[in-house]
Amino acid sequence: MHAPRLIELDGVGRVFQTDEGEGVHALRDISLVIDPGEFVWITGPSGSGKSTLLQIIGCLDEPTEGVYRYAGSAVASLDDDGIASVRRDEFGFVFQDHSLLESATACENVELPAIYRAIDSRSRRRRARALLERLGVGKRAEHLPAELSGGEQQRVAIARALMNGATTILADEPTGALDSQTGDEVIALLAGLAGRGHAVVLASHDPAVANLATRCVELRDGRVVSDAPSGDRATSMASLPRV
Ligand code: ADP
Ligand code: MG
């Protein structure tokens, strides 16, 4: 017997039924294994299935084909409560639009995922503040999202993603709304999380991710067309003739 892998997709497909009754094959036959400490860059053109893949990994959506196991459990075999608790405790999400609650302070936003857990409010607040400190926005804890820069908002969103002790961080185009320097800082923060043992899966067109990701998975029309250490891809792209 060997230890279960963290994320294991085996022949996963996702077909969306449209109103016209046609099936849109967003993902086809995806087999991937991702372990803690990896920083996986999911790339590919718009519509290639990146967001759908992240949603399935994060248990926000379910495959219509194949098997998805998380930490050794087939997600499809869990009941609704089981899926809800895996989603809440194992995954932290970071989106392009930071999706912070505008009426809540940075600190309250970070506390939010822990509200439904049995933690007293003082420890919750202490942990949220410590996370904001760690992400370099401790001084902004009492500010509303609208009072923060885009980069600060994304740091708060990362703190929120970590609040429940997530093993896996899923980031969908997290630098899409940022200037390149701020975007690079956010990518570096995510790389640091992988360095601390989180599995980080980041969907992005941003080529700056190549420098820090450990692995690059490229999708096209819902299929994996390459899966290689990230540096290899940067090298192979650099050697392509310019057209
Ligand atoms: P990406 O994030 O790479 O741009 P997506 O995962 O969003 O790609 O989409 C992959 C494909 O699945 C696209 O053709 C998209 O139109 C389709 N798709 C995604 N979500 C839905 C949905 N809820 N209903 C129907 N089609 C969808
Ligand atoms: Mg997308």
Coordinates of C-alpha atoms and ligand atoms in Angstrom, one line a residue:
M1 CA 0.0 0.0 0.0
H2 CA 1.3 3.4 -0.8
A3 CA 0.1 6.7 0.7
P4 CA -2.8 8.4 -1.1
R5 CA -1.9 11.3 -3.4
L6 CA -3.4 14.7 -2.6
I7 CA -5.2 15.4 -5.9
E8 CA -5.8 12.6 -8.3
L9 CA -7.9 13.0 -11.5
D10 CA -8.4 9.8 -13.5
G11 CA -9.9 10.2 -16.9
V12 CA -12.0 13.2 -15.8
G13 CA -14.4 14.8 -18.3
R14 CA -17.0 17.6 -17.9
V15 CA -19.8 18.0 -20.3
F16 CA -22.1 21.0 -19.9
Q17 CA -25.6 20.5 -21.3
T18 CA -26.8 23.6 -23.2
D19 CA -30.4 24.7 -23.5
E20 CA -30.4 23.5 -27.1
G21 CA -29.6 20.0 -25.8
E22 CA -26.1 19.9 -27.1
G23 CA -23.2 18.9 -24.9
V24 CA -20.2 21.2 -24.5
H25 CA -17.2 19.1 -23.7
A26 CA -15.2 21.5 -21.4
L27 CA -12.8 18.8 -20.2
R28 CA -11.9 15.5 -21.7
D29 CA -10.0 12.6 -20.3
I30 CA -7.9 14.6 -17.8
S31 CA -5.5 12.5 -15.7
L32 CA -3.4 14.4 -13.3
V33 CA -1.7 13.9 -9.9
I34 CA -0.8 16.9 -7.8
D35 CA 1.1 16.7 -4.5
P36 CA 1.7 19.1 -1.6
G37 CA 4.5 21.6 -2.3
E38 CA 3.8 21.8 -6.0
F39 CA 3.1 25.1 -7.7
V40 CA 1.2 24.1 -10.8
W41 CA 0.6 26.6 -13.5
I42 CA -2.5 25.7 -15.6
T43 CA -2.3 27.6 -18.9
G44 CA -4.0 27.5 -22.3
P45 CA -6.2 29.8 -24.4
S46 CA -9.5 31.2 -23.2
G47 CA -12.1 28.5 -23.3
S48 CA -9.6 25.7 -22.9
G49 CA -11.1 24.5 -19.6
K50 CA -8.8 26.1 -17.0
S51 CA -11.6 27.4 -14.8
T52 CA -13.7 24.3 -15.1
L53 CA -10.6 22.2 -14.0
L54 CA -10.1 24.4 -10.9
Q55 CA -13.8 24.2 -10.0
I56 CA -13.7 20.4 -10.1
I57 CA -10.5 20.3 -8.1
G58 CA -12.1 22.6 -5.5
C59 CA -15.3 20.5 -5.3
L60 CA -17.4 23.4 -6.6
D61 CA -18.3 21.3 -9.6
E62 CA -18.3 17.6 -10.4
P63 CA -16.9 15.6 -13.3
T64 CA -19.4 14.0 -15.6
E65 CA -16.8 11.3 -16.5
G66 CA -13.9 9.7 -14.7
V67 CA -12.9 9.8 -11.0
Y68 CA -11.6 12.5 -8.8
R69 CA -9.9 11.5 -5.6
Y70 CA -8.8 14.0 -2.9
A71 CA -6.5 12.7 -0.3
G72 CA -7.5 9.2 -1.3
S73 CA -11.3 9.7 -1.1
A74 CA -13.4 9.5 -4.2
V75 CA -15.2 12.9 -4.0
A76 CA -18.3 11.4 -5.8
S77 CA -18.7 9.0 -2.9
L78 CA -19.0 11.7 -0.3
D79 CA -22.4 13.0 0.8
D80 CA -23.3 16.7 0.6
D81 CA -22.0 17.4 4.2
G82 CA -18.8 15.6 3.4
I83 CA -18.2 17.6 0.2
A84 CA -19.1 20.8 2.0
S85 CA -16.6 20.2 4.7
V86 CA -13.8 19.2 2.3
R87 CA -14.5 22.4 0.3
R88 CA -14.4 24.5 3.4
D89 CA -11.4 23.0 5.2
E90 CA -9.2 21.8 2.4
F91 CA -9.4 24.5 -0.3
G92 CA -8.8 28.2 -0.4
F93 CA -9.9 30.1 -3.5
V94 CA -8.4 33.3 -5.0
F95 CA -10.1 34.8 -8.0
Q96 CA -9.2 37.6 -10.5
D97 CA -11.9 39.8 -9.0
H98 CA -10.8 39.4 -5.3
S99 CA -14.5 38.9 -4.4
L100 CA -14.1 40.5 -1.0
L101 CA -17.3 41.7 0.8
E102 CA -17.3 45.4 0.2
S103 CA -19.1 46.2 3.5
A104 CA -16.7 44.3 5.7
T105 CA -13.1 45.3 6.8
A106 CA -10.1 43.3 5.6
C107 CA -9.9 41.5 8.9
E108 CA -13.6 40.6 8.8
N109 CA -13.3 39.3 5.3
V110 CA -10.4 37.0 6.3
E111 CA -12.4 35.8 9.3
L112 CA -15.5 34.9 7.2
P113 CA -14.6 31.4 6.2
A114 CA -14.2 30.5 9.9
I115 CA -17.5 31.8 11.0
Y116 CA -19.2 28.4 10.7
R117 CA -16.5 26.6 12.5
A118 CA -16.5 26.1 16.2
I119 CA -13.8 28.7 17.0
D120 CA -14.3 31.5 19.5
S121 CA -14.4 34.9 18.0
R122 CA -11.2 36.1 19.7
S123 CA -9.0 33.3 18.3
R124 CA -10.6 33.8 15.0
R125 CA -9.7 37.4 15.0
R126 CA -6.2 36.7 16.2
R127 CA -5.6 34.2 13.4
A128 CA -7.0 36.6 10.7
R129 CA -4.7 39.4 12.0
A130 CA -1.7 37.0 12.0
L131 CA -2.4 36.0 8.4
L132 CA -2.8 39.7 7.3
E133 CA 0.6 40.4 8.9
R134 CA 2.2 37.4 7.2
L135 CA 0.9 38.7 3.8
G136 CA 2.2 42.2 4.5
V137 CA -1.1 43.9 5.0
G138 CA -1.4 43.9 8.8
K139 CA -1.7 47.6 8.9
R140 CA -4.7 47.5 6.5
A141 CA -6.8 45.2 8.7
E142 CA -9.4 47.7 9.6
H143 CA -9.8 49.1 6.1
L144 CA -12.7 48.4 3.7
P145 CA -11.8 46.7 0.4
A146 CA -12.5 50.0 -1.5
E147 CA -9.7 51.7 0.6
L148 CA -7.1 49.1 -0.5
S149 CA -5.1 48.9 -3.7
G150 CA -5.6 46.0 -6.1
G151 CA -2.5 44.2 -4.8
E152 CA -3.6 44.7 -1.2
Q153 CA -7.0 43.3 -2.0
Q154 CA -5.5 40.2 -3.5
R155 CA -3.3 39.8 -0.4
V156 CA -6.4 39.9 1.7
A157 CA -8.0 37.4 -0.5
I158 CA -5.0 35.1 -0.1
A159 CA -5.2 35.5 3.7
R160 CA -8.9 34.6 3.5
A161 CA -8.0 31.5 1.4
L162 CA -5.6 30.4 4.2
M163 CA -8.0 31.1 7.1
N164 CA -9.3 27.5 7.5
G165 CA -5.9 25.9 7.1
A166 CA -6.4 24.9 3.5
T167 CA -3.9 22.4 2.1
T168 CA -4.7 23.4 -1.5
I169 CA -4.8 26.9 -2.8
L170 CA -6.7 27.4 -6.1
A171 CA -6.1 30.7 -7.9
D172 CA -8.0 31.6 -11.1
E173 CA -6.3 34.4 -13.0
P174 CA -5.3 36.1 -9.7
T175 CA -3.1 38.7 -11.5
G176 CA -5.6 39.5 -14.3
A177 CA -6.6 42.8 -12.8
L178 CA -3.1 43.8 -11.5
D179 CA -0.2 45.7 -13.0
S180 CA 2.8 43.5 -13.8
Q181 CA 4.9 44.4 -10.8
T182 CA 2.0 43.8 -8.4
G183 CA 1.1 40.7 -10.2
D184 CA 4.6 39.4 -9.8
E185 CA 4.4 40.0 -6.1
V186 CA 1.1 38.0 -5.8
I187 CA 2.7 35.1 -7.8
A188 CA 5.7 35.2 -5.5
L189 CA 3.4 35.0 -2.4
L190 CA 1.7 32.0 -4.0
A191 CA 5.0 30.4 -4.7
G192 CA 5.9 31.0 -1.1
L193 CA 2.8 29.0 0.0
A194 CA 3.9 26.1 -2.2
G195 CA 7.3 26.4 -0.5
R196 CA 5.6 25.9 2.8
G197 CA 3.9 22.7 1.7
H198 CA 0.6 23.9 0.2
A199 CA -0.4 22.6 -3.2
V200 CA -1.0 25.7 -5.3
V201 CA -2.8 25.4 -8.6
L202 CA -3.0 28.6 -10.6
A203 CA -4.8 29.2 -13.9
S204 CA -3.4 32.0 -15.8
H205 CA -2.3 33.4 -19.2
D206 CA 0.4 35.4 -17.4
P207 CA 3.8 34.2 -18.7
A208 CA 5.4 35.6 -15.5
V209 CA 4.1 32.5 -13.7
A210 CA 6.6 30.4 -15.6
N211 CA 9.5 31.6 -13.5
L212 CA 8.1 30.6 -10.2
A213 CA 5.8 27.6 -10.9
T214 CA 7.3 24.2 -10.5
R215 CA 5.2 22.6 -13.2
C216 CA 3.2 23.7 -16.2
V217 CA 0.1 22.0 -17.4
E218 CA -1.2 23.3 -20.8
L219 CA -4.8 22.7 -21.8
R220 CA -6.3 23.0 -25.3
D221 CA -9.9 22.2 -26.0
G222 CA -10.3 20.6 -22.6
R223 CA -7.3 18.2 -23.0
V224 CA -3.9 18.3 -21.4
V225 CA -1.5 18.9 -24.3
S226 CA 1.7 19.2 -22.2
D227 CA 2.6 18.6 -18.6
A228 CA 6.3 19.4 -17.7
P229 CA 8.5 21.2 -15.2
S230 CA 7.8 24.9 -15.7
G231 CA 11.3 25.8 -16.6
D232 CA 11.3 23.3 -19.5
R233 CA 8.3 25.1 -21.0
A234 CA 9.9 28.5 -20.6
T235 CA 13.0 27.2 -22.3
S236 CA 11.1 25.4 -25.1
M237 CA 9.0 28.5 -25.7
A238 CA 12.2 30.7 -25.9
S239 CA 13.6 28.4 -28.5
L240 CA 10.5 28.5 -30.7
P241 CA 11.0 30.5 -33.9
R242 CA 9.2 33.9 -33.8
V243 CA 6.5 34.2 -36.5
Ligands
ADP1 P1 -11.1 28.9 -19.5 O1 -11.1 29.1 -18.0 O2 -9.9 28.2 -19.9 O3 -11.3 30.1 -20.3 P2 -13.6 27.5 -19.0 O4 -13.3 26.4 -18.1 O5 -14.3 28.7 -18.5 O6 -12.3 27.9 -19.8 O7 -14.6 27.0 -20.2 C1 -14.3 25.8 -20.9 C2 -15.4 25.6 -21.9 O8 -16.6 25.2 -21.2 C3 -15.8 26.8 -22.7 O9 -16.2 26.3 -24.0 C4 -17.0 27.3 -22.0 O10 -17.9 28.0 -22.9 C5 -17.7 26.0 -21.5 N1 -18.4 26.3 -20.2 C6 -17.8 26.6 -19.0 N2 -18.8 26.7 -18.1 C7 -20.0 26.4 -18.7 C8 -21.3 26.4 -18.2 N3 -21.7 26.6 -17.0 N4 -22.3 26.0 -19.1 C9 -22.0 25.8 -20.4 N5 -20.7 25.8 -20.9 C10 -19.7 26.2 -20.0
MG2 MG -11.3 30.9 -16.9

